[in-house]
PDB file of C-alpha atoms in Angstrom:
ATOM      1  CA  UNK A1287      -0.143   0.115   0.223  1.00 48.00           C
ATOM      2  CA  UNK A1288       1.034   3.318  -0.618  1.00 52.00           C
ATOM      3  CA  UNK A1289       2.041   5.595   2.504  1.00 49.00           C
ATOM      4  CA  UNK A1290      -0.001   8.605   3.262  1.00 56.00           C
ATOM      5  CA  UNK A1291       3.216  10.703   3.418  1.00 54.00           C
ATOM      6  CA  UNK A1292       6.411  10.839   1.583  1.00 57.00           C
ATOM      7  CA  UNK A1293       9.535  12.525   3.474  1.00 60.00           C
ATOM      8  CA  UNK A1294      12.880  13.386   2.132  1.00 63.00           C
ATOM      9  CA  UNK A1295      15.625  14.487   4.182  1.00 63.00           C
ATOM     10  CA  UNK A1296      18.596  16.485   3.139  1.00 60.00           C
ATOM     11  CA  UNK A1297      21.971  16.834   5.379  1.00 61.00           C
ATOM     12  CA  UNK A1298      24.273  19.364   4.645  1.00 60.00           C
ATOM     13  CA  UNK A1299      27.776  19.611   5.973  1.00 60.00           C
ATOM     14  CA  UNK A1300      30.376  22.493   6.060  1.00 60.00           C
ATOM     15  CA  UNK A1301      33.570  21.341   6.760  1.00 61.00           C
ATOM     16  CA  UNK A1302      34.117  20.491  10.373  1.00 60.00           C
ATOM     17  CA  UNK A1303      30.971  22.527  11.440  1.00 60.00           C
ATOM     18  CA  UNK A1304      27.870  20.820  12.833  1.00 60.00           C
ATOM     19  CA  UNK A1305      25.961  19.681   9.922  1.00 62.00           C
ATOM     20  CA  UNK A1306      22.411  21.013   9.121  1.00 65.00           C
ATOM     21  CA  UNK A1307      19.522  18.874   8.313  1.00 66.00           C
ATOM     22  CA  UNK A1308      16.442  19.816   6.015  1.00 66.00           C
ATOM     23  CA  UNK A1309      13.344  17.838   5.301  1.00 68.00           C
ATOM     24  CA  UNK A1310      10.316  18.257   3.198  1.00 69.00           C
ATOM     25  CA  UNK A1311       7.351  16.084   3.648  1.00 71.00           C
ATOM     26  CA  UNK A1312       5.068  15.118   0.616  1.00 67.00           C
ATOM     27  CA  UNK A1313       1.276  14.213   1.194  1.00 68.00           C
ATOM     28  CA  UNK A1314       0.015  11.462  -1.371  1.00 69.00           C
ATOM     29  CA  UNK A1315      -3.104  12.234  -2.816  1.00 73.00           C
ATOM     30  CA  UNK A1316      -5.324   9.615  -3.613  1.00 78.00           C
ATOM     31  CA  UNK A1317      -8.992   9.360  -5.255  1.00 82.00           C
ATOM     32  CA  UNK A1318     -11.986   8.768  -2.945  1.00 83.00           C
ATOM     33  CA  UNK A1319     -15.290   8.278  -4.380  1.00 87.00           C
ATOM     34  CA  UNK A1320     -18.622   7.913  -2.764  1.00 86.00           C
ATOM     35  CA  UNK A1321     -21.672   5.919  -3.951  1.00 86.00           C
ATOM     36  CA  UNK A1322     -25.473   6.541  -3.262  1.00 85.00           C
ATOM     37  CA  UNK A1323     -28.666   4.665  -4.626  1.00 82.00           C
ATOM     38  CA  UNK A1324     -32.098   6.017  -5.178  1.00 80.00           C
ATOM     39  CA  UNK A1325     -35.139   4.073  -6.024  1.00 78.00           C
ATOM     40  CA  UNK A1326     -37.260   5.649  -8.566  1.00 77.00           C
ATOM     41  CA  UNK A1327     -40.032   3.235  -8.259  1.00 69.00           C
ATOM     42  CA  UNK A1328     -41.061   1.351  -5.087  1.00 62.00           C
ATOM     43  CA  UNK A1329     -44.958   1.085  -5.613  1.00 66.00           C
ATOM     44  CA  UNK A1330     -46.599  -2.093  -5.844  1.00 72.00           C
ATOM     45  CA  UNK A1331     -45.979  -3.850  -9.095  1.00 76.00           C
ATOM     46  CA  UNK A1332     -46.617  -7.096 -10.841  1.00 77.00           C
ATOM     47  CA  UNK A1333     -45.324  -9.003 -13.969  1.00 77.00           C
ATOM     48  CA  UNK A1334     -44.439  -6.972 -17.072  1.00 81.00           C
ATOM     49  CA  UNK A1335     -44.068  -3.610 -15.258  1.00 84.00           C
ATOM     50  CA  UNK A1336     -40.933  -1.768 -15.358  1.00 86.00           C
ATOM     51  CA  UNK A1337     -39.020  -0.588 -12.303  1.00 86.00           C
ATOM     52  CA  UNK A1338     -35.837   1.630 -12.148  1.00 87.00           C
ATOM     53  CA  UNK A1339     -33.517   3.086 -10.008  1.00 87.00           C
ATOM     54  CA  UNK A1340     -30.268   5.427  -9.799  1.00 88.00           C
ATOM     55  CA  UNK A1341     -26.885   5.553  -8.500  1.00 89.00           C
ATOM     56  CA  UNK A1342     -24.780   8.433  -8.152  1.00 90.00           C
ATOM     57  CA  UNK A1343     -20.869   8.375  -7.885  1.00 90.00           C
ATOM     58  CA  UNK A1344     -19.059  11.678  -6.417  1.00 87.00           C
ATOM     59  CA  UNK A1345     -15.635  12.529  -5.560  1.00 85.00           C
ATOM     60  CA  UNK A1346     -14.747  13.543  -2.152  1.00 80.00           C
ATOM     61  CA  UNK A1347     -12.377  16.509  -3.218  1.00 75.00           C
ATOM     62  CA  UNK A1348     -12.784  19.820  -1.796  1.00 71.00           C
ATOM     63  CA  UNK A1349     -10.631  22.916  -1.583  1.00 67.00           C
ATOM     64  CA  UNK A1350      -9.287  21.765   1.745  1.00 67.00           C
ATOM     65  CA  UNK A1351      -8.807  17.969   0.538  1.00 66.00           C
ATOM     66  CA  UNK A1352      -7.423  17.924  -2.781  1.00 68.00           C
ATOM     67  CA  UNK A1353      -7.803  14.396  -4.528  1.00 73.00           C
ATOM     68  CA  UNK A1354      -6.603  13.134  -7.639  1.00 81.00           C
ATOM     69  CA  UNK A1355      -8.198  11.236 -10.811  1.00 85.00           C
ATOM     70  CA  UNK A1356      -9.669   7.397 -10.106  1.00 87.00           C
ATOM     71  CA  UNK A1357      -8.718   5.115 -12.923  1.00 87.00           C
ATOM     72  CA  UNK A1358     -10.370   1.886 -14.057  1.00 86.00           C
ATOM     73  CA  UNK A1359     -13.792   2.643 -12.435  1.00 89.00           C
ATOM     74  CA  UNK A1360     -16.219   0.064 -12.400  1.00 89.00           C
ATOM     75  CA  UNK A1361     -19.977  -0.023 -11.289  1.00 89.00           C
ATOM     76  CA  UNK A1362     -21.843  -3.076 -10.962  1.00 90.00           C
ATOM     77  CA  UNK A1363     -25.600  -3.361 -10.189  1.00 89.00           C
ATOM     78  CA  UNK A1364     -26.457  -7.151  -9.213  1.00 87.00           C
ATOM     79  CA  UNK A1365     -30.041  -8.235  -8.751  1.00 83.00           C
ATOM     80  CA  UNK A1366     -30.808 -10.095  -5.641  1.00 74.00           C
ATOM     81  CA  UNK A1367     -33.808 -11.717  -7.176  1.00 74.00           C
ATOM     82  CA  UNK A1368     -34.349 -13.707 -10.297  1.00 76.00           C
ATOM     83  CA  UNK A1369     -37.655 -11.961 -11.105  1.00 81.00           C
ATOM     84  CA  UNK A1370     -36.330  -8.895 -12.460  1.00 84.00           C
ATOM     85  CA  UNK A1371     -34.340  -8.473 -15.570  1.00 87.00           C
ATOM     86  CA  UNK A1372     -32.236  -5.386 -16.621  1.00 89.00           C
ATOM     87  CA  UNK A1373     -33.362  -3.566 -20.095  1.00 89.00           C
ATOM     88  CA  UNK A1374     -31.090  -0.559 -20.305  1.00 89.00           C
ATOM     89  CA  UNK A1375     -29.595   2.371 -18.545  1.00 89.00           C
ATOM     90  CA  UNK A1376     -28.408   5.992 -19.187  1.00 88.00           C
ATOM     91  CA  UNK A1377     -25.978   8.258 -17.961  1.00 87.00           C
ATOM     92  CA  UNK A1378     -25.721  11.839 -16.501  1.00 88.00           C
ATOM     93  CA  UNK A1379     -22.155  13.149 -16.030  1.00 85.00           C
ATOM     94  CA  UNK A1380     -20.900  16.552 -14.995  1.00 82.00           C
ATOM     95  CA  UNK A1381     -17.505  15.732 -16.841  1.00 72.00           C
ATOM     96  CA  UNK A1382     -16.062  13.616 -19.697  1.00 70.00           C
ATOM     97  CA  UNK A1383     -17.153  10.291 -18.135  1.00 72.00           C
ATOM     98  CA  UNK A1384     -16.661   8.284 -21.462  1.00 78.00           C
ATOM     99  CA  UNK A1385     -18.145   4.532 -20.434  1.00 84.00           C
ATOM    100  CA  UNK A1386     -18.646   1.215 -21.800  1.00 87.00           C
ATOM    101  CA  UNK A1387     -21.501  -0.965 -20.245  1.00 88.00           C
ATOM    102  CA  UNK A1388     -22.332  -4.718 -20.691  1.00 88.00           C
ATOM    103  CA  UNK A1389     -25.150  -6.028 -18.904  1.00 85.00           C
ATOM    104  CA  UNK A1390     -27.241  -9.450 -18.534  1.00 85.00           C
ATOM    105  CA  UNK A1391     -30.633  -9.927 -17.076  1.00 84.00           C
ATOM    106  CA  UNK A1392     -29.262  -9.869 -13.750  1.00 84.00           C
ATOM    107  CA  UNK A1393     -26.157  -7.820 -13.760  1.00 88.00           C
ATOM    108  CA  UNK A1394     -25.329  -4.496 -15.118  1.00 90.00           C
ATOM    109  CA  UNK A1395     -21.485  -3.317 -15.471  1.00 91.00           C
ATOM    110  CA  UNK A1396     -20.585   0.218 -16.271  1.00 90.00           C
ATOM    111  CA  UNK A1397     -16.713   0.801 -16.890  1.00 90.00           C
ATOM    112  CA  UNK A1398     -14.875   4.025 -16.977  1.00 88.00           C
ATOM    113  CA  UNK A1399     -11.422   4.333 -17.752  1.00 86.00           C
ATOM    114  CA  UNK A1400     -11.090   7.478 -15.431  1.00 87.00           C
ATOM    115  CA  UNK A1401     -13.091   9.867 -13.177  1.00 88.00           C
ATOM    116  CA  UNK A1402     -11.819  13.122 -12.080  1.00 85.00           C
ATOM    117  CA  UNK A1403     -11.803  14.532  -8.762  1.00 83.00           C
ATOM    118  CA  UNK A1404     -14.186  17.320  -9.863  1.00 79.00           C
ATOM    119  CA  UNK A1405     -16.782  15.005 -11.707  1.00 84.00           C
ATOM    120  CA  UNK A1406     -20.031  13.466 -10.868  1.00 87.00           C
ATOM    121  CA  UNK A1407     -22.297  10.799 -12.440  1.00 90.00           C
ATOM    122  CA  UNK A1408     -25.328   9.516 -11.997  1.00 91.00           C
ATOM    123  CA  UNK A1409     -26.330   6.098 -13.745  1.00 90.00           C
ATOM    124  CA  UNK A1410     -30.116   5.315 -14.451  1.00 91.00           C
ATOM    125  CA  UNK A1411     -30.903   1.461 -14.650  1.00 89.00           C
ATOM    126  CA  UNK A1412     -34.130   0.192 -16.313  1.00 90.00           C
ATOM    127  CA  UNK A1413     -35.451  -3.090 -15.730  1.00 88.00           C
ATOM    128  CA  UNK A1414     -38.604  -5.229 -16.007  1.00 88.00           C
ATOM    129  CA  UNK A1415     -40.255  -7.520 -13.431  1.00 84.00           C
ATOM    130  CA  UNK A1416     -40.554 -10.814 -15.577  1.00 82.00           C
ATOM    131  CA  UNK A1417     -43.128 -13.431 -15.780  1.00 76.00           C
ATOM    132  CA  UNK A1418     -41.714 -15.651 -13.173  1.00 75.00           C
ATOM    133  CA  UNK A1419     -42.544 -13.073 -10.284  1.00 74.00           C
ATOM    134  CA  UNK A1420     -43.791 -14.334  -6.950  1.00 73.00           C
ATOM    135  CA  UNK A1421     -45.531 -12.811  -4.508  1.00 75.00           C
ATOM    136  CA  UNK A1422     -43.825 -10.669  -1.956  1.00 73.00           C
ATOM    137  CA  UNK A1423     -40.989  -8.075  -1.978  1.00 73.00           C
ATOM    138  CA  UNK A1424     -38.326  -7.757  -4.872  1.00 75.00           C
ATOM    139  CA  UNK A1425     -35.230  -6.794  -2.973  1.00 74.00           C
ATOM    140  CA  UNK A1426     -32.974  -3.883  -4.104  1.00 77.00           C
ATOM    141  CA  UNK A1427     -29.946  -4.421  -6.160  1.00 82.00           C
ATOM    142  CA  UNK A1428     -26.233  -4.651  -4.466  1.00 85.00           C
ATOM    143  CA  UNK A1429     -24.355  -1.758  -6.018  1.00 88.00           C
ATOM    144  CA  UNK A1430     -20.314  -2.189  -5.899  1.00 89.00           C
ATOM    145  CA  UNK A1431     -18.001   0.590  -6.862  1.00 90.00           C
ATOM    146  CA  UNK A1432     -14.479  -0.380  -7.597  1.00 89.00           C
ATOM    147  CA  UNK A1433     -11.637   1.912  -8.701  1.00 88.00           C
ATOM    148  CA  UNK A1434      -7.647   2.248  -8.672  1.00 85.00           C
ATOM    149  CA  UNK A1435      -5.317   4.964  -8.073  1.00 82.00           C
ATOM    150  CA  UNK A1436      -3.131   4.162 -11.110  1.00 78.00           C
ATOM    151  CA  UNK A1437      -4.159   3.834 -14.760  1.00 77.00           C
ATOM    152  CA  UNK A1438      -4.054   0.024 -16.188  1.00 71.00           C
ATOM    153  CA  UNK A1439      -0.881   1.143 -18.203  1.00 69.00           C
ATOM    154  CA  UNK A1440       0.779   2.458 -15.270  1.00 65.00           C
ATOM    155  CA  UNK A1441       3.931   0.451 -14.283  1.00 59.00           C
ATOM    156  CA  UNK A1442       2.872   1.075 -10.620  1.00 61.00           C
ATOM    157  CA  UNK A1443      -0.184  -0.577 -11.368  1.00 56.00           C
ATOM    158  CA  UNK A1444      -0.768  -3.192  -8.754  1.00 54.00           C
ATOM    159  CA  UNK A1445       1.086  -1.370  -6.049  1.00 52.00           C
ATOM    160  CA  UNK A1446      -1.536   0.989  -4.987  1.00 55.00           C
ATOM    161  CA  UNK A1447      -4.811   0.866  -3.260  1.00 64.00           C
ATOM    162  CA  UNK A1448      -8.008  -0.868  -5.104  1.00 73.00           C
ATOM    163  CA  UNK A1449     -10.880   0.630  -3.418  1.00 79.00           C
ATOM    164  CA  UNK A1450     -14.275  -0.922  -3.181  1.00 82.00           C
ATOM    165  CA  UNK A1451     -17.526   0.613  -2.044  1.00 81.00           C
ATOM    166  CA  UNK A1452     -20.660  -1.275  -1.762  1.00 81.00           C
ATOM    167  CA  UNK A1453     -24.352  -0.366  -1.072  1.00 78.00           C
ATOM    168  CA  UNK A1454     -27.863  -2.103  -1.051  1.00 73.00           C
ATOM    169  CA  UNK A1455     -30.463   0.493  -1.836  1.00 71.00           C
ATOM    170  CA  UNK A1456     -32.353   0.982   1.606  1.00 63.00           C
ATOM    171  CA  UNK A1457     -35.815  -0.159   0.559  1.00 64.00           C
ATOM    172  CA  UNK A1458     -37.454  -2.667  -1.814  1.00 70.00           C
ATOM    173  CA  UNK A1459     -37.396  -2.539  -5.623  1.00 72.00           C
ATOM    174  CA  UNK A1460     -40.844  -3.298  -5.566  1.00 72.00           C
ATOM    175  CA  UNK A1461     -43.875  -5.160  -4.004  1.00 74.00           C
ATOM    176  CA  UNK A1462     -45.899  -7.790  -5.740  1.00 73.00           C
ATOM    177  CA  UNK A1463     -49.436  -7.434  -4.520  1.00 72.00           C
ATOM    178  CA  UNK A1464     -51.105 -10.436  -2.906  1.00 73.00           C
ATOM    179  CA  UNK A1465     -54.199 -11.902  -4.961  1.00 74.00           C
ATOM    180  CA  UNK A1466     -57.479 -10.964  -2.950  1.00 79.00           C
ATOM    181  CA  UNK A1467     -60.841 -12.875  -3.353  1.00 80.00           C
ATOM    182  CA  UNK A1468     -64.299 -11.809  -2.445  1.00 84.00           C
ATOM    183  CA  UNK A1469     -67.064 -14.655  -1.727  1.00 79.00           C
ATOM    184  CA  UNK A1470     -70.623 -14.062  -0.811  1.00 79.00           C
ATOM    185  CA  UNK A1471     -74.123 -15.497  -1.322  1.00 78.00           C
ATOM    186  CA  UNK A1472     -75.538 -13.717  -4.366  1.00 78.00           C
ATOM    187  CA  UNK A1473     -79.242 -14.973  -4.195  1.00 79.00           C
ATOM    188  CA  UNK A1474     -81.540 -17.821  -3.448  1.00 80.00           C
ATOM    189  CA  UNK A1475     -84.492 -19.444  -5.297  1.00 81.00           C
ATOM    190  CA  UNK A1476     -86.971 -18.900  -2.925  1.00 79.00           C
ATOM    191  CA  UNK A1477     -88.023 -14.927  -2.733  1.00 73.00           C
ATOM    192  CA  UNK A1478     -89.536 -15.266   0.607  1.00 72.00           C
ATOM    193  CA  UNK A1479     -86.407 -16.350   2.349  1.00 72.00           C
ATOM    194  CA  UNK A1480     -83.362 -13.925   2.894  1.00 66.00           C
ATOM    195  CA  UNK A1481     -79.808 -14.743   1.710  1.00 64.00           C
ATOM    196  CA  UNK A1482     -78.723 -15.973   5.224  1.00 70.00           C
ATOM    197  CA  UNK A1483     -82.019 -17.752   6.009  1.00 78.00           C
ATOM    198  CA  UNK A1484     -82.777 -20.639   3.757  1.00 78.00           C
ATOM    199  CA  UNK A1485     -85.481 -23.465   3.350  1.00 80.00           C
ATOM    200  CA  UNK A1486     -84.892 -27.308   2.725  1.00 83.00           C
ATOM    201  CA  UNK A1487     -84.642 -27.789  -1.221  1.00 82.00           C
ATOM    202  CA  UNK A1488     -83.770 -24.039  -1.725  1.00 83.00           C
ATOM    203  CA  UNK A1489     -80.733 -23.439  -3.961  1.00 84.00           C
ATOM    204  CA  UNK A1490     -78.075 -20.946  -3.310  1.00 83.00           C
ATOM    205  CA  UNK A1491     -75.909 -19.163  -5.602  1.00 85.00           C
ATOM    206  CA  UNK A1492     -72.421 -18.018  -4.308  1.00 82.00           C
ATOM    207  CA  UNK A1493     -69.952 -15.396  -6.114  1.00 85.00           C
ATOM    208  CA  UNK A1494     -66.481 -15.769  -5.723  1.00 85.00           C
ATOM    209  CA  UNK A1495     -64.328 -12.983  -7.348  1.00 85.00           C
ATOM    210  CA  UNK A1496     -60.539 -13.337  -7.452  1.00 82.00           C
ATOM    211  CA  UNK A1497     -58.201 -10.687  -8.244  1.00 78.00           C
ATOM    212  CA  UNK A1498     -54.521 -11.646  -9.150  1.00 73.00           C
ATOM    213  CA  UNK A1499     -51.365 -10.154 -10.416  1.00 65.00           C
ATOM    214  CA  UNK A1500     -50.446 -10.093 -13.952  1.00 62.00           C
ATOM    215  CA  UNK A1501     -48.952 -12.911 -15.453  1.00 58.00           C
ATOM    216  CA  UNK A1502     -50.722 -15.497 -13.243  1.00 61.00           C
ATOM    217  CA  UNK A1503     -50.543 -19.007 -14.997  1.00 59.00           C
ATOM    218  CA  UNK A1504     -52.736 -20.921 -13.245  1.00 66.00           C
ATOM    219  CA  UNK A1505     -55.945 -20.339 -10.429  1.00 71.00           C
ATOM    220  CA  UNK A1506     -57.148 -22.804  -8.317  1.00 77.00           C
ATOM    221  CA  UNK A1507     -60.272 -22.337  -6.264  1.00 78.00           C
ATOM    222  CA  UNK A1508     -61.287 -24.821  -3.797  1.00 80.00           C
ATOM    223  CA  UNK A1509     -65.034 -24.474  -2.583  1.00 80.00           C
ATOM    224  CA  UNK A1510     -65.889 -26.539   0.556  1.00 82.00           C
ATOM    225  CA  UNK A1511     -69.779 -26.646   1.332  1.00 80.00           C
ATOM    226  CA  UNK A1512     -71.642 -28.013   4.266  1.00 81.00           C
ATOM    227  CA  UNK A1513     -72.271 -31.780   4.496  1.00 82.00           C
ATOM    228  CA  UNK A1514     -76.186 -30.974   4.568  1.00 82.00           C
ATOM    229  CA  UNK A1515     -75.854 -29.424   1.268  1.00 83.00           C
ATOM    230  CA  UNK A1516     -75.547 -30.474  -2.225  1.00 85.00           C
ATOM    231  CA  UNK A1517     -73.009 -29.161  -5.005  1.00 84.00           C
ATOM    232  CA  UNK A1518     -74.878 -28.551  -8.309  1.00 85.00           C
ATOM    233  CA  UNK A1519     -72.454 -27.044 -10.946  1.00 84.00           C
ATOM    234  CA  UNK A1520     -70.249 -23.893 -11.331  1.00 82.00           C
ATOM    235  CA  UNK A1521     -69.211 -21.345 -14.062  1.00 83.00           C
ATOM    236  CA  UNK A1522     -66.403 -18.976 -14.663  1.00 79.00           C
TER     237      UNK A1522
END
């Protein structure tokens, strides 16, 4: 690891006189980047819906804390669930943040050759909830940022620190709603009775309404009636 300070000492002798020593200390300037994330859609979602989030990279440089350029910057967003697929992404940058990106349904990687001390960048990622989604909370992606104090072509590459910063967005990416069902007596065949008080031989019609999430492949409804009643038929 590179030390925080470098001290050079000079000793000057004047014949038989007492030698005089002079020293100069240099502060090693390193890059320092911070990472933060923001969910842009955390409301209730289901299969086929788009979700998005943004990740910001900023330098910790200030007039009192001068920093240097970060090299080989790599930003990786990895989904924590197999129910969300990456679609694409966009970049907004305050400097010359030329970048390349590759992505699979579960990982999105952005690489920049360098990132200056006065620069900032925000990446917005877009994804879609796929058809295999299940009920419950879809976890936020895990974001990892890594960078080096030397460029890849430098002979010093490998001698300096490689910094890694990770964050998990603080709230869920989306919540897939639970299916709901309403079940009630719709009518009876004897107009002189009420829906809650019936006579022997009277037919009773029940209505069941099920609200499911989009992409549901199969619905199974089981109705259990009292053993003093006889099931007639059903329709959807």
